[in-house]
Coordinates of C-alpha atoms and ligand atoms in Angstrom, one line a residue:
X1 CA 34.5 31.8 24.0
X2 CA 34.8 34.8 25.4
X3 CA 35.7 35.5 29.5
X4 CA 33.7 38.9 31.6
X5 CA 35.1 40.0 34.4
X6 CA 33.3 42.4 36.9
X7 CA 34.9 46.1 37.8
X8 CA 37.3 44.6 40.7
X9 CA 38.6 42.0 38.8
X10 CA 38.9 44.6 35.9
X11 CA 40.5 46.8 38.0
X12 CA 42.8 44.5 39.3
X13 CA 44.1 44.1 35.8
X14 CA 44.6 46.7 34.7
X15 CA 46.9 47.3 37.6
X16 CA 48.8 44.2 36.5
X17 CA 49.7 45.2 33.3
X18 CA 51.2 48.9 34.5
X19 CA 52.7 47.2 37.4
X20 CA 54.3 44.7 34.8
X21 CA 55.7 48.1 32.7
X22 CA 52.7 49.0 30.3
X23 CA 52.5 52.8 31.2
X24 CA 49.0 53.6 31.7
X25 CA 49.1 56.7 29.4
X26 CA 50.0 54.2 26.7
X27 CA 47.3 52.2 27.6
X28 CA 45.0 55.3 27.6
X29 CA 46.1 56.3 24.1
X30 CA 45.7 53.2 22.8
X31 CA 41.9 53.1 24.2
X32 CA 41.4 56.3 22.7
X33 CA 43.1 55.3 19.3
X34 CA 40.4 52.6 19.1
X35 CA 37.7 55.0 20.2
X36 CA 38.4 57.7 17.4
X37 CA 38.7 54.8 15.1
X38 CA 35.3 53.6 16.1
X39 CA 34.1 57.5 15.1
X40 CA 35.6 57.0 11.7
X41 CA 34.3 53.6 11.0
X42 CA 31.1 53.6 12.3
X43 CA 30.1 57.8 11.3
X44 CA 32.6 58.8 8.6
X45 CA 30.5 61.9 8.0
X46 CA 30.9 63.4 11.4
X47 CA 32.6 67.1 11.1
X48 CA 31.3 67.9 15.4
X49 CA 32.2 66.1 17.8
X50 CA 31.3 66.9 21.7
X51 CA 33.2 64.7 24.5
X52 CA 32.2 64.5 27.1
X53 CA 34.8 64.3 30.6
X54 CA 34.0 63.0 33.8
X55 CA 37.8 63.2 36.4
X56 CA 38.8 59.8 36.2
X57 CA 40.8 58.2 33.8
X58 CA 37.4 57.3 31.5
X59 CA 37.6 60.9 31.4
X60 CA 41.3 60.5 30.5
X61 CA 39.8 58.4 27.4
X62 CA 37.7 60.9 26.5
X63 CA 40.5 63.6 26.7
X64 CA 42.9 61.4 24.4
X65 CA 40.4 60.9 21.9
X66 CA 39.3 64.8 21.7
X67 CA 42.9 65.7 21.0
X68 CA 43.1 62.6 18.0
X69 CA 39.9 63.9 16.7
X70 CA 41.0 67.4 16.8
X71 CA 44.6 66.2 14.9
X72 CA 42.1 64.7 12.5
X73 CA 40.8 67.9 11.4
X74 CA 37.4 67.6 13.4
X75 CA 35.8 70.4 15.3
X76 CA 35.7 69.4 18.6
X77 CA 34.0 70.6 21.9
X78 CA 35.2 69.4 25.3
X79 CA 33.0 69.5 28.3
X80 CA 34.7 68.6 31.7
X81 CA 32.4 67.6 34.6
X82 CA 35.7 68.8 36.8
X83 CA 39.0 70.1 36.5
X84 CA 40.1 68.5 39.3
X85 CA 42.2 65.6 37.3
X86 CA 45.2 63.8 38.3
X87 CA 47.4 61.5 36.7
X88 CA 47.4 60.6 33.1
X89 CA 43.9 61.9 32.9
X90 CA 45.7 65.5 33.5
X91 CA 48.5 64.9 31.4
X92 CA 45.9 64.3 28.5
X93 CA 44.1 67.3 29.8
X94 CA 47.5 69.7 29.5
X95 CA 48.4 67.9 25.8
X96 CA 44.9 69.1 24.9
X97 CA 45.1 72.7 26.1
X98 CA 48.6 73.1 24.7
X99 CA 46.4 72.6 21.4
X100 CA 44.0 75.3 22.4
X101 CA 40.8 73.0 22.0
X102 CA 37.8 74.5 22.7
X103 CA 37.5 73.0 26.3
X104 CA 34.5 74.0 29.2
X105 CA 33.1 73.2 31.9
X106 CA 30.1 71.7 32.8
X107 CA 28.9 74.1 34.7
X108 CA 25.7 75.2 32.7
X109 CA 23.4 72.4 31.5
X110 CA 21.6 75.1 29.2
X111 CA 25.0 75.9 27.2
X112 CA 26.1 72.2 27.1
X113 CA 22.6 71.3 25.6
X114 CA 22.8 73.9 22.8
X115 CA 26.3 72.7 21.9
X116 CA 25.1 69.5 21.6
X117 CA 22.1 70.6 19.3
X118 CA 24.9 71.3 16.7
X119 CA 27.5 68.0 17.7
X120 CA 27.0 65.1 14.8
X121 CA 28.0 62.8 17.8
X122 CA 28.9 62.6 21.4
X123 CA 31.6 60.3 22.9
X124 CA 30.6 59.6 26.6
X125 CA 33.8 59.4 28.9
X126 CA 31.7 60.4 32.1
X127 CA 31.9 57.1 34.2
X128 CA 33.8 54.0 33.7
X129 CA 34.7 50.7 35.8
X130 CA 35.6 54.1 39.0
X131 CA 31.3 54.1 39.0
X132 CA 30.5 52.9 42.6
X133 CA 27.9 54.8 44.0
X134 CA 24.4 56.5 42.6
X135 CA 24.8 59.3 40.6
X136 CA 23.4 62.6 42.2
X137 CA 21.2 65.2 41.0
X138 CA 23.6 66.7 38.1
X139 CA 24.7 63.5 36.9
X140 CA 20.8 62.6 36.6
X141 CA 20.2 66.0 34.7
X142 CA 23.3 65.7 32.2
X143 CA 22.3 62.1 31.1
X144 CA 18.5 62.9 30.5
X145 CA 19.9 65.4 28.8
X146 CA 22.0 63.4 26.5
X147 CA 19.2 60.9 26.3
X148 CA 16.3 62.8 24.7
X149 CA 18.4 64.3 22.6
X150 CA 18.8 62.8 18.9
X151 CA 22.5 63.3 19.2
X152 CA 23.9 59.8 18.6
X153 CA 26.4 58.4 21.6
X154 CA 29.9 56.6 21.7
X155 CA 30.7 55.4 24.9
X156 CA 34.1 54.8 25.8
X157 CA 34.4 51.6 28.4
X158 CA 30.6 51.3 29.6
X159 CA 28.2 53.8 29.0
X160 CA 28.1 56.2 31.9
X161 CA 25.7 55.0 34.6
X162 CA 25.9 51.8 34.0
X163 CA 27.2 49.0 36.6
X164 CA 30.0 47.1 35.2
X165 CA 28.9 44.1 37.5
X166 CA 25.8 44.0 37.2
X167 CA 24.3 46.1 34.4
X168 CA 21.9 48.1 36.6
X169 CA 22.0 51.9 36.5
X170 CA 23.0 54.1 39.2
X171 CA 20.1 56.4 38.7
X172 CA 20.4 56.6 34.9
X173 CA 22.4 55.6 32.4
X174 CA 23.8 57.1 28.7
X175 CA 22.0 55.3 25.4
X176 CA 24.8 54.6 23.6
X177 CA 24.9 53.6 19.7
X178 CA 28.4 51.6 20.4
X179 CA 30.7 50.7 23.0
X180 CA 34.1 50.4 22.9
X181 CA 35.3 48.2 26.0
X182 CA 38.6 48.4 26.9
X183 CA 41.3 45.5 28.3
X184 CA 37.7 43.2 29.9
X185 CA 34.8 42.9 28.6
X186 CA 32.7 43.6 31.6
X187 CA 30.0 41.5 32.7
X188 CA 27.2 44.3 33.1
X189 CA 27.5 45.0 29.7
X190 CA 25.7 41.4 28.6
X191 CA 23.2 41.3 31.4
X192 CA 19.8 42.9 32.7
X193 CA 19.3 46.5 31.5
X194 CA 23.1 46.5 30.0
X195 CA 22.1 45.7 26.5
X196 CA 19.7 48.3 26.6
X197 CA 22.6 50.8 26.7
X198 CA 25.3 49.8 25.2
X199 CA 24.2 49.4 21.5
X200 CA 26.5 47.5 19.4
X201 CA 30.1 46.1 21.7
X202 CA 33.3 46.6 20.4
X203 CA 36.2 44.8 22.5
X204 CA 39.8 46.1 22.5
X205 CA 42.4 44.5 24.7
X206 CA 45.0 47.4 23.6
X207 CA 47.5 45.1 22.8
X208 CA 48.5 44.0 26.6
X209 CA 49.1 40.9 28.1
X210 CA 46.2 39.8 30.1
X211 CA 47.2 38.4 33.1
X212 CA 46.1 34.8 33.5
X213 CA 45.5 34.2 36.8
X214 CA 42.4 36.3 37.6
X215 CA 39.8 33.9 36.6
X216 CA 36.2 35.6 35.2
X217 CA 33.0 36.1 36.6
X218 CA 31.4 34.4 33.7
X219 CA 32.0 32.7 30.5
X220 CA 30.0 33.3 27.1
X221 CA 30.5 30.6 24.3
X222 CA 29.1 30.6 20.8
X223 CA 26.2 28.6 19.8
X224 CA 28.5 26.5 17.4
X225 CA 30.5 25.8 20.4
X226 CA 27.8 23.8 22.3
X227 CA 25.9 22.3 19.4
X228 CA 28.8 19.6 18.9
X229 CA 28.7 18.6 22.8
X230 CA 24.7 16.7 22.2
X231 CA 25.2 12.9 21.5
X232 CA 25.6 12.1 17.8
X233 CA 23.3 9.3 17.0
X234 CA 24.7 5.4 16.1
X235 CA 23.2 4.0 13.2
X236 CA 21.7 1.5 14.9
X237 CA 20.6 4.0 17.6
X238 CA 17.0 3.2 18.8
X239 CA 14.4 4.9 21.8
X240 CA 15.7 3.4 24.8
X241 CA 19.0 5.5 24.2
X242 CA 17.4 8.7 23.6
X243 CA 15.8 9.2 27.1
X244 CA 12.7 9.0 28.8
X245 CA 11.1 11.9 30.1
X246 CA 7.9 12.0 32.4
X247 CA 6.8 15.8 32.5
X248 CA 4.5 16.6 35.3
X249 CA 2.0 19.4 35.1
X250 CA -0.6 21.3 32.9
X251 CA -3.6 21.6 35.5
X252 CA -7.0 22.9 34.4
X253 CA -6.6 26.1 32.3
X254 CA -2.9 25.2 32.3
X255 CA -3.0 22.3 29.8
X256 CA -0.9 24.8 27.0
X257 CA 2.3 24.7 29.6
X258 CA 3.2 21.0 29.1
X259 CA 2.3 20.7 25.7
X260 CA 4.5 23.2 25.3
X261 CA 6.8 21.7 27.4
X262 CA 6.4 18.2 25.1
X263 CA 6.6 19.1 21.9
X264 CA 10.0 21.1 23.0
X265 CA 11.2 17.8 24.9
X266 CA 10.1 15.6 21.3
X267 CA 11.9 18.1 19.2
X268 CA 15.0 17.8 21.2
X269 CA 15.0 14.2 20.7
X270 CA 13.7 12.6 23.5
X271 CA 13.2 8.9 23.0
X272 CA 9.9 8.8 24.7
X273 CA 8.1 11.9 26.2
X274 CA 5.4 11.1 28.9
X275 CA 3.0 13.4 30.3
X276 CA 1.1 13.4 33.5
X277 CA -2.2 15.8 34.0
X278 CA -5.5 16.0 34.5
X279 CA -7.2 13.4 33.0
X280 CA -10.0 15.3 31.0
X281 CA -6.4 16.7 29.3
X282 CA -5.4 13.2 28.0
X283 CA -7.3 12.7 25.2
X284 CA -6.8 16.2 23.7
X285 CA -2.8 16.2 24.4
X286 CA -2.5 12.6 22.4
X287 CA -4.9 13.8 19.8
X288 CA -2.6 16.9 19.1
X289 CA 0.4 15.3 19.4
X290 CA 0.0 11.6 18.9
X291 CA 3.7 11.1 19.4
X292 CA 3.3 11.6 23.2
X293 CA 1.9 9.1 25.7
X294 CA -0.5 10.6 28.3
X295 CA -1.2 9.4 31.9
X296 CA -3.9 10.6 34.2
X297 CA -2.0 11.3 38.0
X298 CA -2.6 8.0 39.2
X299 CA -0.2 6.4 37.3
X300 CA 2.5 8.4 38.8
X301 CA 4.6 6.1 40.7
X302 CA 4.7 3.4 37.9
X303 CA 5.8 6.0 35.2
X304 CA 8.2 7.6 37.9
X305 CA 9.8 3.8 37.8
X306 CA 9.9 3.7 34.1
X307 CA 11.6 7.1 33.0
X308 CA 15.0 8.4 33.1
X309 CA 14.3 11.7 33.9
X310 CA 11.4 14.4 35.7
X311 CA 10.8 17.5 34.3
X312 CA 7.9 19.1 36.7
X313 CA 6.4 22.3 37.0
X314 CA 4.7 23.8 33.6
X315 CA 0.9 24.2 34.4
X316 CA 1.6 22.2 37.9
X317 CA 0.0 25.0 40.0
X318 CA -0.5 25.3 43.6
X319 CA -3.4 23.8 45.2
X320 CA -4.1 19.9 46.6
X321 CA -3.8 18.4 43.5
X322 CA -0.9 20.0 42.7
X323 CA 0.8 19.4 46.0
X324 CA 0.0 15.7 45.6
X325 CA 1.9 14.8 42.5
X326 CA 4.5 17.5 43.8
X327 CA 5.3 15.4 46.9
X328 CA 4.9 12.1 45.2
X329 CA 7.9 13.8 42.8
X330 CA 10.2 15.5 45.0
X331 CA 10.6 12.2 47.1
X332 CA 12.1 10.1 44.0
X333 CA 15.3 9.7 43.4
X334 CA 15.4 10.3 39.6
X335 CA 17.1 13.6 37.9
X336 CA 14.4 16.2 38.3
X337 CA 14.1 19.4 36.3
X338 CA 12.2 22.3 38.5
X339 CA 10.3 24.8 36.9
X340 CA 7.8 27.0 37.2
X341 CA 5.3 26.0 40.1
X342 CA 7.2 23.2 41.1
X343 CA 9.6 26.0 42.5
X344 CA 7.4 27.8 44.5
X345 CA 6.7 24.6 45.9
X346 CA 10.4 23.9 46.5
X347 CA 10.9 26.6 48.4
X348 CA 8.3 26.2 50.9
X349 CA 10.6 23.3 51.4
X350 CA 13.9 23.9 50.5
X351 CA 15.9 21.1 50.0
X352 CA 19.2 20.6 48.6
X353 CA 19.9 18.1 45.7
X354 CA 22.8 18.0 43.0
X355 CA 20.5 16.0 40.5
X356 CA 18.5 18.6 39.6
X357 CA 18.4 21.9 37.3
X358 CA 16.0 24.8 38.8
X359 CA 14.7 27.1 35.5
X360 CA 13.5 30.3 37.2
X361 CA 13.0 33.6 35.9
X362 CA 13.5 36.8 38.3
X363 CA 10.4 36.2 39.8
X364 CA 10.7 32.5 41.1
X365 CA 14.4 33.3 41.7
X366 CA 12.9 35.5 44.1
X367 CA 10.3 33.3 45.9
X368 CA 13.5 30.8 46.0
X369 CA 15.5 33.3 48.2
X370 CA 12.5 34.8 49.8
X371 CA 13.2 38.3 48.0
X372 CA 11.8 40.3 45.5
X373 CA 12.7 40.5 41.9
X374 CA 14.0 43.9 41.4
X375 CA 16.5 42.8 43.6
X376 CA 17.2 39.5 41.9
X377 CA 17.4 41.6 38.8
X378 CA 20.3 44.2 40.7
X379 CA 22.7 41.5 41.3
X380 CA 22.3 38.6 39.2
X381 CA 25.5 36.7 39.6
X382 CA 24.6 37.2 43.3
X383 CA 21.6 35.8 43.0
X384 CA 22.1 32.6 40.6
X385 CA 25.2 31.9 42.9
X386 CA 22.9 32.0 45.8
X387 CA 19.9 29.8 44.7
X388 CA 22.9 26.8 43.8
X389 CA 24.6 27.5 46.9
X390 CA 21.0 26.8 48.6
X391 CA 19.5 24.4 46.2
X392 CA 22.3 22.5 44.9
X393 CA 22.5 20.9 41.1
X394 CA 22.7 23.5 38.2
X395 CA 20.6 26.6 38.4
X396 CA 19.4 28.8 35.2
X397 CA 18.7 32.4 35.9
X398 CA 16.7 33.3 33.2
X399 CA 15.9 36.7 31.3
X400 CA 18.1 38.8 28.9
X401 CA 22.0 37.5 29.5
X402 CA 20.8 34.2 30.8
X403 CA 23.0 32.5 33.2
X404 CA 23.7 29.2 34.3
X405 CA 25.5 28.0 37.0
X406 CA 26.6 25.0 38.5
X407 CA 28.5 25.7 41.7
X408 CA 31.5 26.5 40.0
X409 CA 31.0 27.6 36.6
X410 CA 28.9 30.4 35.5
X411 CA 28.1 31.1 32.1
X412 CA 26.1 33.7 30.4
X413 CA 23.7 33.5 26.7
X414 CA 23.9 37.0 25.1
X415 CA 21.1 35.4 22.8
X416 CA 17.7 36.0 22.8
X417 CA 15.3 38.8 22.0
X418 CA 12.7 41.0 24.3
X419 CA 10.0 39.0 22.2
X420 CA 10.5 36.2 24.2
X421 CA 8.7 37.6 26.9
X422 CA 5.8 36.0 26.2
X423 CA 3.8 33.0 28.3
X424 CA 4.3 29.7 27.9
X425 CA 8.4 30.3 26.3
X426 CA 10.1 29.3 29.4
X427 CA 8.2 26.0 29.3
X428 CA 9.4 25.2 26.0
X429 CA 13.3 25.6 27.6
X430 CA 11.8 23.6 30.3
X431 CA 11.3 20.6 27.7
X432 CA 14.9 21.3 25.7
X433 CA 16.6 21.2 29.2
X434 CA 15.0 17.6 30.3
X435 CA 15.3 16.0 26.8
X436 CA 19.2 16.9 26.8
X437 CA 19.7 16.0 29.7
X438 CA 18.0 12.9 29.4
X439 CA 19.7 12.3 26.2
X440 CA 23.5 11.7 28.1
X441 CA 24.5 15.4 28.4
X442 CA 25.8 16.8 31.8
X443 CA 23.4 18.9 33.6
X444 CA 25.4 21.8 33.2
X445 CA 26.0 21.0 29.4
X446 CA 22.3 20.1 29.0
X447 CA 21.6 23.2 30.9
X448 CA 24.0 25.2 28.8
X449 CA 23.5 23.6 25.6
X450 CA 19.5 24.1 25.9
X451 CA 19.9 27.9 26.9
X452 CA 21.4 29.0 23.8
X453 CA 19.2 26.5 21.2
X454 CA 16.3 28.2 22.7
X455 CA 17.4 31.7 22.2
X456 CA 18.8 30.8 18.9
X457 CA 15.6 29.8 17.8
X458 CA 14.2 32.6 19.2
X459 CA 16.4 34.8 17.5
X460 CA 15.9 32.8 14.1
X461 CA 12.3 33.2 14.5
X462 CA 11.6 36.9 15.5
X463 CA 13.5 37.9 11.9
X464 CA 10.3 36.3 10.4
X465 CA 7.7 37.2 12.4
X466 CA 8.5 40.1 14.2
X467 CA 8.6 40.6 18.4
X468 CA 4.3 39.8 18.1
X469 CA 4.5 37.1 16.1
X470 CA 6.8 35.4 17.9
X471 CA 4.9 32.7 20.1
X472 CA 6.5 30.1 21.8
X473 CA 4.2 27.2 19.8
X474 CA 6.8 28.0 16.4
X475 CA 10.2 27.4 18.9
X476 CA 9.6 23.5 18.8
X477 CA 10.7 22.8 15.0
X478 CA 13.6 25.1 14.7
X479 CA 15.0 23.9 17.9
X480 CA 14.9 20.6 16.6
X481 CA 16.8 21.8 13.4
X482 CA 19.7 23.5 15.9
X483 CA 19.7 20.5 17.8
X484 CA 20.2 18.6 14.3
Ligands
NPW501 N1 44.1 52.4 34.1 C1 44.4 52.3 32.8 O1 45.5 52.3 32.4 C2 43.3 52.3 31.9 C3 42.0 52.8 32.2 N2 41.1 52.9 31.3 C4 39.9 53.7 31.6 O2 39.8 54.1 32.9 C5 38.6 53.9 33.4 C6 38.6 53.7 34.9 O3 39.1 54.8 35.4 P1 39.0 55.2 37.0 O4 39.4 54.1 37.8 O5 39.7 56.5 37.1 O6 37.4 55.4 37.1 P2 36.3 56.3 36.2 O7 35.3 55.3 35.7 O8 36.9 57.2 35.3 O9 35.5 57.1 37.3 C7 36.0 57.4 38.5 C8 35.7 58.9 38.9 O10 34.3 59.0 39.0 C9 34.0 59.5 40.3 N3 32.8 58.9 40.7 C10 32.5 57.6 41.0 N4 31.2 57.5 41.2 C11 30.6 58.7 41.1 C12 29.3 59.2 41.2 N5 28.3 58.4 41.5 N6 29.1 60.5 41.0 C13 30.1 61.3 40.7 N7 31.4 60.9 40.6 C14 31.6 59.6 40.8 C15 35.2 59.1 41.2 O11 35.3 60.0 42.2 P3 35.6 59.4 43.7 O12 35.0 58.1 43.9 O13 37.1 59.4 43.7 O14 35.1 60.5 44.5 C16 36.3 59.3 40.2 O15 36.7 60.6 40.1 C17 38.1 52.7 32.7 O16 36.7 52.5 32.7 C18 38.6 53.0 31.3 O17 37.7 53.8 30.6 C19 41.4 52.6 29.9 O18 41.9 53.8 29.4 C20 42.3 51.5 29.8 C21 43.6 51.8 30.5
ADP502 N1 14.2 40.4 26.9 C1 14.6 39.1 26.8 N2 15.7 38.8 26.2 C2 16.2 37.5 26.1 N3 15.4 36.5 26.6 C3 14.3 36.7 27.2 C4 13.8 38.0 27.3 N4 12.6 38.0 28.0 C5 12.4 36.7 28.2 N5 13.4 35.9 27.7 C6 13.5 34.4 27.8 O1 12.2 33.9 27.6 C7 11.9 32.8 28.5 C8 10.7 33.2 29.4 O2 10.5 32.3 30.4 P1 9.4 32.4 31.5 O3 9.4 33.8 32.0 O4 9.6 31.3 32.4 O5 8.1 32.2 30.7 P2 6.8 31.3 31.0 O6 6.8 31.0 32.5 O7 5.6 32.1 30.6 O8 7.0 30.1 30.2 C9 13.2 32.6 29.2 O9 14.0 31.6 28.6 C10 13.9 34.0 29.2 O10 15.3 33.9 29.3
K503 K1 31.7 56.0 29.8

């Protein structure tokens, strides 16, 4: 398990430790220790090395590892978007002149691009957590310049640009090979454009005490740490413990999105999976899948009496028929999972309901709160925590860094791959959700628990096939082999 903390909170402890007698110089050091040791691991061969300075003390970072670098026998360059330092930024500044290193100023974007035509590799100590406000004109220039140029990048805390909260960029942001994070492991780092950025993470928590008592934004957990929460299986286990699950949906041309959605809910164990759709869908569902039972949407009310749980949305779309079974739904009292259409039609009527898990991606998260998605995408934690707070029940924001949130916890999947953006794969999570849920898990385990299977699988798949290959159709059987 590991904890992510925003800038504030980051901030905030950081301030803890030197207020509890850590000088922040030592702390500094120590970051740069781990950044130069980074250098050596990760590009042995590197003889040039430009760093590169912003004024605050991620420039102080940047300073500290020049002057190990330079100890090391390196050639180094220095370029300093400002001398105006303070601190133990400019006590690392003075150590480093007293050692004559080539040091400049930024002043000349022509000059700093040629230097960096001969560096073997940059270390980027421009912006850190101090980032609060959209970078201007220069700043825009310098990191396009850094960007298209082959030069590879270490970035020391975040990579420059980046928003620690919520991985957007203020403008731009550095392309960094590694990151070496320092004390937290900030939360933009593992969400929206973040992993973009920041290549491969390196933590370091420099050897301090962490104060306890700041509790994280978020919490990430390892596959292997959720796996062992799904219900183990009695010998004499048999279908009525597994769960029932009625999924609602697949309308005309939309048959694929609960077939999807069933053969995910059967490969996660459900005990019996039940469809309702159109009728002229019944007979080729049941011949493609035989284990499923198929009901055309007058036999909603009895099958609503004899499942567990409601998993509606996949394929459900938006017109008469659609708002039929959709009202005939959303007035029963049994655990509902809401996806896809079935949340647009949710928020024409909000209501608020603690049995329920909402599956959107940006772009229903959106119609939920009646904004648009770049801003959903901006802000994140805002938004998840503002869909529960409206909603109720567990809520999973979906997209790369997944989160899920139930009102109190929030937890975030660093799984998953840019090949999952593909129709028809949040329907299979739709089906994973509802079957482990239905199976005895908590919501928020079943919601948790399902996230990371699905990117798992995912992940396992897209080393055989590629980002092309992978469809959402091949998820169903290697979920079913995570889910064990
Ligand atoms: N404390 C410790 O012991 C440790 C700290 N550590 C390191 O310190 C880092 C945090 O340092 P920090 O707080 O000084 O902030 P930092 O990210 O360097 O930037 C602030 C500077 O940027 C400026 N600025 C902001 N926005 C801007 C914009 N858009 N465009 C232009 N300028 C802008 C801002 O200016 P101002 O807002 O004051 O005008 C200020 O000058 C942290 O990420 C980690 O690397 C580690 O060594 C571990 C131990
Ligand atoms: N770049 C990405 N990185 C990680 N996961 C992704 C990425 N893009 C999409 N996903 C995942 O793929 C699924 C897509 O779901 P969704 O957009 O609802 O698809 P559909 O509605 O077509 O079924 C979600 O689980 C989402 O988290
Ligand atoms: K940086």
């Amino acid at each position: 398990m590991i904890a992510l903390f925003n800038a504030q909170q980051s901030k905030e402890i950081d301030r803890r430790i030197i207020d509890e007698g850590e000088p922040g110089l030592k702390l500094m050091k120590r970051a740069a220790w781990h950044l130069f040791a980074t250098v050596q691991s990760h590009y042995p061969h590197a003889q040039k090395l430009l760093v590169l300075c912003g004024t605050g003390n991620n420039g102080g970072d940047g300073l500290a590892c020049a002057q190990f670098a330079l100890l090391a026998g390196l050639d180094v360059s220095v370029f300093l978007s400002n001398e105006n330092m303070h601190g133990d930024a400019l006590s690392c500044l003075n150590e480093l002149k007293a050692l004559n290193a080539d040091i400049r100023p930024l002043n000349d974007l022509e000059v700093f691009s040629q230097e960096l035509g001969k560096t073997d590799l940059l270390i980027d100590a421009l912006f850190g957590i101090g980032l609060n406000r959209p970078l201007n004109q220069a700043s825009v220039q310098l990191i396009e310049t850094v960007n298209t140029s082959p030069c590879p990048v270490i970035s020391a805390d975040l990579p420059s640009g980046l928003d620690a909260d919520s991985g957007k960029h203020f403008g731009c942001a550095i392309k960094a090979e590694h990151t070496c994070t320092f004390l937290t492991r900030k939360v933009g780092l593992y969400t929206h454009l973040g992993p973009d950025f920041c290549g491969q993470i390196h933590y370091f928590d420099l050897h301090a005490n962490l104060p306890q008592h700041i509790s994280p934004v978020a919490y990430s957990h390892e596959l292997n740490e959720w796996q062992p929460l799904i219900p183990t299986l009695s010998a004499d286990n048999h279908k009525g413990r597994m769960g029932h699950v009625l999924l609602v949906g697949g309308h005309r041309n939309m048959m694929g999105a609960i077939q999807l959605s069933a053969s995910a809910c059967l490969h996660s164990g459900a005990g019996l999976t039940k469809i309702i759709s159109d009728t002229q869908h019944l007979i080729p569902l049941t011949q493609q899948q035989p284990e499923l039972m198929c009901y055309p949407p007058e036999a909603l009310s009895e099958q609503l009496r004899q499942s567990d749980l409601l998993a509606l949305g996949p394929g459900l779309g938006l017109d008469d028929w659609s708002g039929q079974l959709y009202q005939t739904c959303s007035q029963n009292n049994l655990p509902k999972v809401f996806d896809a259409d079935a949340l647009k039609w949710l928020a024409k009527t909000p209501v608020f309901n603690p049995q329920q898990i909402l599956t959107p991606h940006p772009g229903e998260a959106a119609v939920l709160l009646d904004s648009d998605s770049r801003r959903i995408q901006q802000d994140r934690v805002g938004a998840i925590k503002a869909i529960q707070k409206k909603y109720g029940g567990v809520v999973i924001l979906k997209g790369k860094g997944s989160l899920i949130y139930d009102g109190n916890r929030l937890e975030l999947c660093p799984l998953g791959n840019p090949g999952m953006a593909v129709g028809g794969m949040g329907d299979v999570l739709t089906g994973v959700v509802a079957a482990l849920w239905a199976r005895g898990m908590t919501p928020f385990e079943a919601a948790c628990t399902a996230v990371y299977i699905h990117a798992a699988a995912a992940d396992e798949c897209f080393k055989e096939t590629g980002a092309a290959g992978l469809i959402p159709s091949l998820l169903p059987p290697k979920i079913g082999r995570l889910i064990g």
